[in-house]
Amino acid sequence: MQESIERAARDLLNSRHAILSGAGISTESGIPDFRGPSGIWTRDPAAESRAYRSYERFTTDPKRWWEENLGRPSSLGDLANAMPNAGHYALAELEELGILKCLITQNVDGLHEKAGSWNVVEYHGSLFKLRCMACTARFGAHEFDLEELGRSGKLPPRCPHCGGVLQTDGVSFGEPIPLDVAGRSMAEARRCDVMLICGTSAVVYPFADLPRVARGRRAGGAGVLSVTIVEINAEPTRLTHEGLADYLIQGKTGEVLPQLVERVKQGRRAPGLPDR
Ligand code: NAD
């Protein structure tokens, strides 16, 4: 593992536009993933089909959806009191160092921002925000007294800008990715020269297309840079098996990322890490 951490530190130090994407990083903050070995769906496969029905039920009858779901505890646990772990803090530091230019997360728990990351694209939205179905404006969920709207029969909440129906910003299974987020993520994938993929099974689409976009966009291009795709995951994934990742650092993000950042800082202080 040490060798591949050295290699990733070199790749990051030589990069011009490194970006990161991921999901599993929050398990070490006590928030379960869905598809990891102890994931919610791994343990309870029926929960997956229930999740897929939720968006259809919302679009059919948003009022009823809100009435049924308001106050229901999240399957992800107590997100409001969850705290970032060493992996989140390491990534915030990598951004502070000017190396990581953008972080595209699948997580909906807000922990990257809590850790101090600021250029964060929430690919699957945030459970702390509401989004207008009509104009896509986002609002903090705390800006609305949802309990009172429920008591007075005024659900679903309405967009203060256009009057459209508000839904939770967390993207449901089967729901299209909001266009602004999808467009920004594609642009980042097209311009990056290093992509770190932390804790992603690479089976959730269209997110799983991002490494393919990063890799494929340069095929046949003249005089263009290559991209290095580095996976950090507790286990090999589809990206590993298909050879899409250049290499895998197998381990927990909360352990690997702080070591990687430490090595990057050492390389900064004493340039001239040996080439591959
Ligand atoms: P996923 O399919 O990408 O699987 C998670 C991956 O992370 C697995 O490959 C697992 O081996 C790996 N992993 C887990 N913990 C790790 C660790 N500490 N270090 C390294 N690798 C680790 O994602 P998913 O969990 O199946 O979730 C699917 C979608 O559901 C996500 O895209 C997200 O939108 C939502 N979700 C969000 C949260 C959250 O916000 N914290 C949690 C679960 C699910």
mmCIF file of C-alpha atoms and ligand atoms in Angstrom:
data_model
loop_
_atom_site.group_PDB
_atom_site.id
_atom_site.type_symbol
_atom_site.label_atom_id
_atom_site.label_comp_id
_atom_site.label_asym_id
_atom_site.label_seq_id
_atom_site.Cartn_x
_atom_site.Cartn_y
_atom_site.Cartn_z
ATOM 1 C CA MET A 1 0.000 0.000 0.000
ATOM 2 C CA GLN A 2 2.844 2.414 0.848
ATOM 3 C CA GLU A 3 4.161 2.170 -2.689
ATOM 4 C CA SER A 4 0.854 3.107 -4.247
ATOM 5 C CA ILE A 5 0.411 5.996 -1.798
ATOM 6 C CA GLU A 6 3.841 7.280 -2.924
ATOM 7 C CA ARG A 7 2.739 6.928 -6.509
ATOM 8 C CA ALA A 8 -0.519 8.820 -5.893
ATOM 9 C CA ALA A 9 1.367 11.602 -4.065
ATOM 10 C CA ARG A 10 3.624 12.009 -7.110
ATOM 11 C CA ASP A 11 0.660 12.033 -9.461
ATOM 12 C CA LEU A 12 -1.053 14.697 -7.383
ATOM 13 C CA LEU A 13 2.088 16.840 -7.126
ATOM 14 C CA ASN A 14 2.490 16.698 -10.909
ATOM 15 C CA SER A 15 -1.170 17.400 -11.624
ATOM 16 C CA ARG A 16 -2.675 20.634 -12.886
ATOM 17 C CA HIS A 17 -6.316 19.839 -12.282
ATOM 18 C CA ALA A 18 -6.980 17.045 -9.811
ATOM 19 C CA ILE A 19 -10.556 16.235 -8.909
ATOM 20 C CA LEU A 20 -12.147 13.675 -6.670
ATOM 21 C CA SER A 21 -15.344 11.735 -6.709
ATOM 22 C CA GLY A 22 -16.730 9.351 -4.147
ATOM 23 C CA ALA A 23 -19.353 7.985 -1.783
ATOM 24 C CA GLY A 24 -18.049 5.465 0.757
ATOM 25 C CA ILE A 25 -15.928 7.997 2.639
ATOM 26 C CA SER A 26 -18.660 8.648 5.226
ATOM 27 C CA THR A 27 -18.903 5.087 6.548
ATOM 28 C CA GLU A 28 -16.127 5.926 9.005
ATOM 29 C CA SER A 29 -18.386 8.693 10.348
ATOM 30 C CA GLY A 30 -20.937 6.020 11.242
ATOM 31 C CA ILE A 31 -23.129 6.542 8.159
ATOM 32 C CA PRO A 32 -23.651 3.237 6.356
ATOM 33 C CA ASP A 33 -23.254 2.937 2.589
ATOM 34 C CA PHE A 34 -25.742 0.977 0.470
ATOM 35 C CA ARG A 35 -23.588 -1.481 -1.459
ATOM 36 C CA GLY A 36 -20.466 -1.989 0.649
ATOM 37 C CA PRO A 37 -20.028 -5.317 2.533
ATOM 38 C CA SER A 38 -22.139 -4.045 5.495
ATOM 39 C CA GLY A 39 -24.260 -1.717 3.355
ATOM 40 C CA ILE A 40 -27.978 -1.165 3.971
ATOM 41 C CA TRP A 41 -28.968 -2.866 0.705
ATOM 42 C CA THR A 42 -26.389 -5.619 1.078
ATOM 43 C CA ARG A 43 -28.097 -6.569 4.357
ATOM 44 C CA ASP A 44 -31.671 -5.838 3.210
ATOM 45 C CA PRO A 45 -32.080 -6.164 -0.599
ATOM 46 C CA ALA A 46 -35.821 -5.292 -0.353
ATOM 47 C CA ALA A 47 -34.813 -1.781 0.763
ATOM 48 C CA GLU A 48 -33.394 -1.212 -2.722
ATOM 49 C CA SER A 49 -36.711 -1.714 -4.506
ATOM 50 C CA ARG A 50 -38.492 0.477 -1.927
ATOM 51 C CA ALA A 51 -35.980 3.243 -2.647
ATOM 52 C CA TYR A 52 -36.624 2.947 -6.387
ATOM 53 C CA ARG A 53 -40.392 3.431 -5.868
ATOM 54 C CA SER A 54 -40.021 6.600 -3.815
ATOM 55 C CA TYR A 55 -39.459 9.028 -6.704
ATOM 56 C CA GLU A 56 -42.406 7.695 -8.676
ATOM 57 C CA ARG A 57 -44.609 8.108 -5.611
ATOM 58 C CA PHE A 58 -43.361 11.662 -5.167
ATOM 59 C CA THR A 59 -44.063 12.736 -8.756
ATOM 60 C CA THR A 60 -47.514 11.088 -8.668
ATOM 61 C CA ASP A 61 -48.629 12.836 -5.469
ATOM 62 C CA PRO A 62 -46.127 15.263 -3.872
ATOM 63 C CA LYS A 63 -48.555 16.272 -1.089
ATOM 64 C CA ARG A 64 -49.035 12.700 0.031
ATOM 65 C CA TRP A 65 -45.310 11.967 -0.254
ATOM 66 C CA TRP A 66 -44.511 14.884 2.048
ATOM 67 C CA GLU A 67 -47.215 13.909 4.527
ATOM 68 C CA GLU A 68 -45.953 10.340 4.685
ATOM 69 C CA ASN A 69 -42.245 11.159 4.848
ATOM 70 C CA LEU A 70 -42.082 14.290 6.993
ATOM 71 C CA GLY A 71 -40.405 13.457 10.287
ATOM 72 C CA ARG A 72 -39.598 9.886 9.222
ATOM 73 C CA PRO A 73 -36.043 9.015 10.336
ATOM 74 C CA SER A 74 -33.503 8.661 7.522
ATOM 75 C CA SER A 75 -32.207 5.160 6.795
ATOM 76 C CA LEU A 76 -28.752 6.782 6.949
ATOM 77 C CA GLY A 77 -29.175 7.575 10.662
ATOM 78 C CA ASP A 78 -28.678 10.838 12.526
ATOM 79 C CA LEU A 79 -27.073 12.937 9.782
ATOM 80 C CA ALA A 80 -27.531 16.232 11.632
ATOM 81 C CA ASN A 81 -25.143 15.137 14.378
ATOM 82 C CA ALA A 82 -22.686 13.159 12.222
ATOM 83 C CA MET A 83 -19.139 14.480 12.191
ATOM 84 C CA PRO A 84 -16.515 14.396 9.422
ATOM 85 C CA ASN A 85 -13.748 11.814 9.765
ATOM 86 C CA ALA A 86 -10.027 11.909 8.991
ATOM 87 C CA GLY A 87 -10.736 11.251 5.279
ATOM 88 C CA HIS A 88 -13.013 14.299 4.940
ATOM 89 C CA TYR A 89 -10.465 16.508 6.717
ATOM 90 C CA ALA A 90 -7.611 15.201 4.541
ATOM 91 C CA LEU A 91 -9.529 16.169 1.400
ATOM 92 C CA ALA A 92 -10.253 19.655 2.756
ATOM 93 C CA GLU A 93 -6.517 20.003 3.373
ATOM 94 C CA LEU A 94 -5.691 18.823 -0.145
ATOM 95 C CA GLU A 95 -7.938 21.559 -1.484
ATOM 96 C CA GLU A 96 -6.383 24.121 0.873
ATOM 97 C CA LEU A 97 -2.965 23.114 -0.537
ATOM 98 C CA GLY A 98 -4.249 24.079 -3.987
ATOM 99 C CA ILE A 99 -3.987 20.529 -5.343
ATOM 100 C CA LEU A 100 -7.564 19.305 -5.329
ATOM 101 C CA LYS A 101 -9.578 21.648 -7.540
ATOM 102 C CA CYS A 102 -13.030 20.153 -7.206
ATOM 103 C CA LEU A 103 -14.759 17.466 -5.187
ATOM 104 C CA ILE A 104 -17.740 15.724 -6.740
ATOM 105 C CA THR A 105 -19.493 13.747 -4.044
ATOM 106 C CA GLN A 106 -22.328 11.262 -4.244
ATOM 107 C CA ASN A 107 -22.973 11.737 -0.557
ATOM 108 C CA VAL A 108 -25.965 13.674 0.657
ATOM 109 C CA ASP A 109 -24.737 14.184 4.223
ATOM 110 C CA GLY A 110 -22.988 17.593 3.984
ATOM 111 C CA LEU A 111 -19.862 16.266 5.734
ATOM 112 C CA HIS A 112 -17.365 17.590 3.168
ATOM 113 C CA GLU A 113 -18.525 21.163 3.779
ATOM 114 C CA LYS A 114 -18.506 20.532 7.532
ATOM 115 C CA ALA A 115 -14.850 19.474 7.186
ATOM 116 C CA GLY A 116 -13.986 22.717 5.352
ATOM 117 C CA SER A 117 -14.099 21.725 1.660
ATOM 118 C CA TRP A 118 -15.633 24.543 -0.360
ATOM 119 C CA ASN A 119 -15.617 23.599 -4.066
ATOM 120 C CA VAL A 120 -18.025 20.710 -3.626
ATOM 121 C CA VAL A 121 -20.447 19.463 -6.272
ATOM 122 C CA GLU A 122 -23.206 17.455 -4.590
ATOM 123 C CA TYR A 123 -23.982 15.090 -7.450
ATOM 124 C CA HIS A 124 -26.887 13.475 -5.618
ATOM 125 C CA GLY A 125 -27.858 16.661 -3.794
ATOM 126 C CA SER A 126 -28.111 17.215 -0.052
ATOM 127 C CA LEU A 127 -30.633 16.029 2.501
ATOM 128 C CA PHE A 128 -30.256 19.408 4.231
ATOM 129 C CA LYS A 129 -31.651 21.299 1.238
ATOM 130 C CA LEU A 130 -34.886 21.497 -0.742
ATOM 131 C CA ARG A 131 -34.973 21.917 -4.542
ATOM 132 C CA CYS A 132 -37.681 23.388 -6.723
ATOM 133 C CA MET A 133 -38.954 20.917 -9.311
ATOM 134 C CA ALA A 134 -39.707 23.792 -11.706
ATOM 135 C CA CYS A 135 -36.739 26.209 -11.509
ATOM 136 C CA THR A 136 -34.179 24.023 -9.574
ATOM 137 C CA ALA A 137 -33.502 26.799 -6.988
ATOM 138 C CA ARG A 138 -32.117 25.312 -3.736
ATOM 139 C CA PHE A 139 -33.012 26.382 -0.207
ATOM 140 C CA GLY A 140 -31.857 25.303 3.223
ATOM 141 C CA ALA A 141 -34.488 22.937 4.665
ATOM 142 C CA HIS A 142 -34.277 24.982 7.903
ATOM 143 C CA GLU A 143 -35.751 27.972 6.031
ATOM 144 C CA PHE A 144 -39.154 26.243 6.025
ATOM 145 C CA ASP A 145 -41.372 25.316 8.958
ATOM 146 C CA LEU A 146 -42.331 21.984 7.437
ATOM 147 C CA GLU A 147 -44.082 20.784 10.603
ATOM 148 C CA GLU A 148 -46.342 23.839 10.551
ATOM 149 C CA LEU A 149 -47.048 23.401 6.814
ATOM 150 C CA GLY A 150 -48.016 19.810 7.613
ATOM 151 C CA ARG A 151 -50.284 20.817 10.523
ATOM 152 C CA SER A 152 -52.053 23.467 8.426
ATOM 153 C CA GLY A 153 -52.485 21.156 5.411
ATOM 154 C CA LYS A 154 -50.188 23.301 3.233
ATOM 155 C CA LEU A 155 -47.782 20.631 2.039
ATOM 156 C CA PRO A 156 -45.972 20.372 -0.329
ATOM 157 C CA PRO A 157 -43.741 23.370 0.398
ATOM 158 C CA ARG A 158 -43.633 25.887 -2.465
ATOM 159 C CA CYS A 159 -40.717 27.687 -4.100
ATOM 160 C CA PRO A 160 -40.459 31.312 -2.893
ATOM 161 C CA HIS A 161 -39.163 32.272 -6.383
ATOM 162 C CA CYS A 162 -41.621 30.650 -8.777
ATOM 163 C CA GLY A 163 -44.254 28.840 -6.695
ATOM 164 C CA GLY A 164 -43.141 25.408 -7.967
ATOM 165 C CA VAL A 165 -43.310 22.293 -5.796
ATOM 166 C CA LEU A 166 -40.277 21.760 -3.551
ATOM 167 C CA GLN A 167 -38.768 18.332 -3.104
ATOM 168 C CA THR A 168 -35.819 17.235 -1.032
ATOM 169 C CA ASP A 169 -32.579 18.059 -2.874
ATOM 170 C CA GLY A 170 -31.322 14.499 -2.301
ATOM 171 C CA VAL A 171 -31.661 12.864 -5.730
ATOM 172 C CA SER A 172 -33.902 9.807 -5.589
ATOM 173 C CA PHE A 173 -33.172 6.563 -7.409
ATOM 174 C CA GLY A 174 -34.712 6.809 -10.866
ATOM 175 C CA GLU A 175 -34.668 10.616 -10.803
ATOM 176 C CA PRO A 176 -32.579 12.449 -13.408
ATOM 177 C CA ILE A 177 -29.519 14.288 -12.096
ATOM 178 C CA PRO A 178 -30.279 18.043 -12.055
ATOM 179 C CA LEU A 179 -28.841 19.571 -15.235
ATOM 180 C CA ASP A 180 -26.625 22.163 -13.521
ATOM 181 C CA VAL A 181 -24.872 19.514 -11.418
ATOM 182 C CA ALA A 182 -24.589 17.011 -14.283
ATOM 183 C CA GLY A 183 -23.109 19.686 -16.586
ATOM 184 C CA ARG A 184 -20.563 20.900 -14.049
ATOM 185 C CA SER A 185 -19.439 17.369 -13.222
ATOM 186 C CA MET A 186 -18.983 16.486 -16.902
ATOM 187 C CA ALA A 187 -16.936 19.657 -17.433
ATOM 188 C CA GLU A 188 -14.703 18.783 -14.473
ATOM 189 C CA ALA A 189 -14.262 15.200 -15.691
ATOM 190 C CA ARG A 190 -13.268 16.499 -19.134
ATOM 191 C CA ARG A 191 -10.605 18.857 -17.845
ATOM 192 C CA CYS A 192 -9.017 16.872 -15.002
ATOM 193 C CA ASP A 193 -5.605 15.244 -15.356
ATOM 194 C CA VAL A 194 -5.877 13.257 -12.115
ATOM 195 C CA MET A 195 -9.122 11.750 -10.851
ATOM 196 C CA LEU A 196 -9.205 10.248 -7.377
ATOM 197 C CA ILE A 197 -12.153 7.937 -6.890
ATOM 198 C CA CYS A 198 -12.717 7.298 -3.212
ATOM 199 C CA GLY A 199 -15.158 4.624 -2.090
ATOM 200 C CA THR A 200 -17.299 4.145 -5.173
ATOM 201 C CA SER A 201 -18.617 0.825 -6.363
ATOM 202 C CA ALA A 202 -18.995 2.382 -9.851
ATOM 203 C CA VAL A 203 -22.366 0.790 -10.460
ATOM 204 C CA VAL A 204 -24.533 3.875 -9.776
ATOM 205 C CA TYR A 205 -25.183 5.649 -13.082
ATOM 206 C CA PRO A 206 -24.721 8.258 -14.425
ATOM 207 C CA PHE A 207 -22.123 8.984 -11.728
ATOM 208 C CA ALA A 208 -20.157 5.901 -12.770
ATOM 209 C CA ASP A 209 -19.753 7.449 -16.217
ATOM 210 C CA LEU A 210 -17.497 10.217 -14.914
ATOM 211 C CA PRO A 211 -14.261 8.177 -14.952
ATOM 212 C CA ARG A 212 -15.230 6.929 -18.388
ATOM 213 C CA VAL A 213 -15.745 10.520 -19.530
ATOM 214 C CA ALA A 214 -12.362 11.459 -18.074
ATOM 215 C CA ARG A 215 -10.701 8.561 -19.859
ATOM 216 C CA GLY A 216 -12.631 8.617 -23.116
ATOM 217 C CA ARG A 217 -12.667 12.259 -23.998
ATOM 218 C CA ARG A 218 -9.064 12.235 -25.007
ATOM 219 C CA ALA A 219 -9.157 9.155 -27.172
ATOM 220 C CA GLY A 220 -7.752 10.148 -30.531
ATOM 221 C CA GLY A 221 -7.144 13.752 -29.432
ATOM 222 C CA ALA A 222 -3.995 15.357 -30.770
ATOM 223 C CA GLY A 223 -1.341 16.622 -28.359
ATOM 224 C CA VAL A 224 -3.558 16.226 -25.297
ATOM 225 C CA LEU A 225 -2.639 15.277 -21.764
ATOM 226 C CA SER A 226 -3.442 11.899 -20.349
ATOM 227 C CA VAL A 227 -5.524 11.338 -17.248
ATOM 228 C CA THR A 228 -4.506 9.233 -14.274
ATOM 229 C CA ILE A 229 -7.363 7.525 -12.477
ATOM 230 C CA VAL A 230 -6.598 6.443 -8.925
ATOM 231 C CA GLU A 231 -9.044 4.395 -6.883
ATOM 232 C CA ILE A 232 -9.082 4.287 -3.113
ATOM 233 C CA ASN A 233 -11.496 1.611 -1.963
ATOM 234 C CA ALA A 234 -11.830 -1.013 0.719
ATOM 235 C CA GLU A 235 -12.304 -3.598 -2.047
ATOM 236 C CA PRO A 236 -11.701 -3.917 -5.801
ATOM 237 C CA THR A 237 -14.580 -2.604 -7.925
ATOM 238 C CA ARG A 238 -15.796 -2.719 -11.489
ATOM 239 C CA LEU A 239 -13.309 0.067 -12.322
ATOM 240 C CA THR A 240 -10.493 -2.134 -11.036
ATOM 241 C CA HIS A 241 -11.678 -5.228 -12.897
ATOM 242 C CA GLU A 242 -12.252 -3.380 -16.176
ATOM 243 C CA GLY A 243 -8.824 -1.740 -15.979
ATOM 244 C CA LEU A 244 -10.341 1.735 -16.107
ATOM 245 C CA ALA A 245 -8.452 2.768 -12.981
ATOM 246 C CA ASP A 246 -4.677 3.016 -13.394
ATOM 247 C CA TYR A 247 -4.254 1.576 -9.934
ATOM 248 C CA LEU A 248 -6.109 0.811 -6.711
ATOM 249 C CA ILE A 249 -5.021 1.777 -3.232
ATOM 250 C CA GLN A 250 -6.879 -0.835 -1.254
ATOM 251 C CA GLY A 251 -7.808 0.414 2.204
ATOM 252 C CA LYS A 252 -10.097 2.660 4.192
ATOM 253 C CA THR A 253 -10.289 6.267 3.031
ATOM 254 C CA GLY A 254 -9.965 7.486 6.640
ATOM 255 C CA GLU A 255 -6.574 5.781 6.824
ATOM 256 C CA VAL A 256 -5.253 6.182 3.262
ATOM 257 C CA LEU A 257 -6.155 9.840 2.621
ATOM 258 C CA PRO A 258 -4.355 11.341 5.653
ATOM 259 C CA GLN A 259 -1.199 9.391 4.696
ATOM 260 C CA LEU A 260 -1.513 10.569 1.111
ATOM 261 C CA VAL A 261 -1.853 14.208 2.144
ATOM 262 C CA GLU A 262 1.119 13.882 4.495
ATOM 263 C CA ARG A 263 3.212 12.501 1.628
ATOM 264 C CA VAL A 264 2.080 15.321 -0.673
ATOM 265 C CA LYS A 265 3.136 17.881 1.937
ATOM 266 C CA GLN A 266 6.531 16.202 2.338
ATOM 267 C CA GLY A 267 6.943 16.247 -1.442
ATOM 268 C CA ARG A 268 6.151 19.970 -1.459
ATOM 269 C CA ARG A 269 8.759 20.659 1.217
ATOM 270 C CA ALA A 270 11.413 18.480 -0.452
ATOM 271 C CA PRO A 271 10.710 18.401 -4.200
ATOM 272 C CA GLY A 272 12.254 15.632 -6.251
ATOM 273 C CA LEU A 273 10.299 12.550 -5.265
ATOM 274 C CA PRO A 274 11.732 9.829 -7.477
ATOM 275 C CA ASP A 275 9.857 9.311 -10.755
ATOM 276 C CA ARG A 276 7.964 6.113 -11.355
HETATM 277 P P1 NAD B 1 -21.457 2.955 -3.811
HETATM 278 O O1 NAD B 1 -22.266 2.076 -4.657
HETATM 279 O O2 NAD B 1 -20.490 3.831 -4.503
HETATM 280 O O3 NAD B 1 -20.692 1.992 -2.718
HETATM 281 C C1 NAD B 1 -19.839 2.440 -1.699
HETATM 282 C C2 NAD B 1 -18.405 1.973 -1.989
HETATM 283 O O4 NAD B 1 -17.537 2.518 -1.017
HETATM 284 C C3 NAD B 1 -18.218 0.447 -1.938
HETATM 285 O O5 NAD B 1 -17.419 0.076 -3.041
HETATM 286 C C4 NAD B 1 -17.439 0.209 -0.623
HETATM 287 O O6 NAD B 1 -16.544 -0.872 -0.709
HETATM 288 C C5 NAD B 1 -16.680 1.496 -0.492
HETATM 289 N N1 NAD B 1 -16.369 1.897 0.883
HETATM 290 C C6 NAD B 1 -17.221 1.967 1.930
HETATM 291 N N2 NAD B 1 -16.604 2.457 3.006
HETATM 292 C C7 NAD B 1 -15.313 2.689 2.650
HETATM 293 C C8 NAD B 1 -14.185 3.200 3.337
HETATM 294 N N3 NAD B 1 -14.241 3.608 4.613
HETATM 295 N N4 NAD B 1 -13.020 3.322 2.646
HETATM 296 C C9 NAD B 1 -12.939 2.931 1.354
HETATM 297 N N5 NAD B 1 -13.983 2.441 0.653
HETATM 298 C C10 NAD B 1 -15.168 2.330 1.290
HETATM 299 O O7 NAD B 1 -22.356 3.874 -2.991
HETATM 300 P P2 NAD B 1 -23.562 3.424 -2.092
HETATM 301 O O8 NAD B 1 -23.097 3.520 -0.702
HETATM 302 O O9 NAD B 1 -24.140 2.152 -2.597
HETATM 303 O O10 NAD B 1 -24.606 4.581 -2.273
HETATM 304 C C11 NAD B 1 -25.310 4.831 -3.465
HETATM 305 C C12 NAD B 1 -25.857 6.227 -3.372
HETATM 306 O O11 NAD B 1 -26.665 6.386 -2.193
HETATM 307 C C13 NAD B 1 -24.787 7.259 -3.213
HETATM 308 O O12 NAD B 1 -24.395 7.673 -4.470
HETATM 309 C C14 NAD B 1 -25.447 8.349 -2.387
HETATM 310 O O13 NAD B 1 -26.145 9.223 -3.202
HETATM 311 C C15 NAD B 1 -26.416 7.615 -1.516
HETATM 312 N N6 NAD B 1 -25.828 7.388 -0.164
HETATM 313 C C16 NAD B 1 -25.316 8.449 0.522
HETATM 314 C C17 NAD B 1 -24.731 8.263 1.760
HETATM 315 C C18 NAD B 1 -24.180 9.466 2.494
HETATM 316 O O14 NAD B 1 -24.531 10.589 2.154
HETATM 317 N N7 NAD B 1 -23.279 9.269 3.454
HETATM 318 C C19 NAD B 1 -24.664 6.978 2.317
HETATM 319 C C20 NAD B 1 -25.212 5.905 1.587
HETATM 320 C C21 NAD B 1 -25.779 6.136 0.350
#
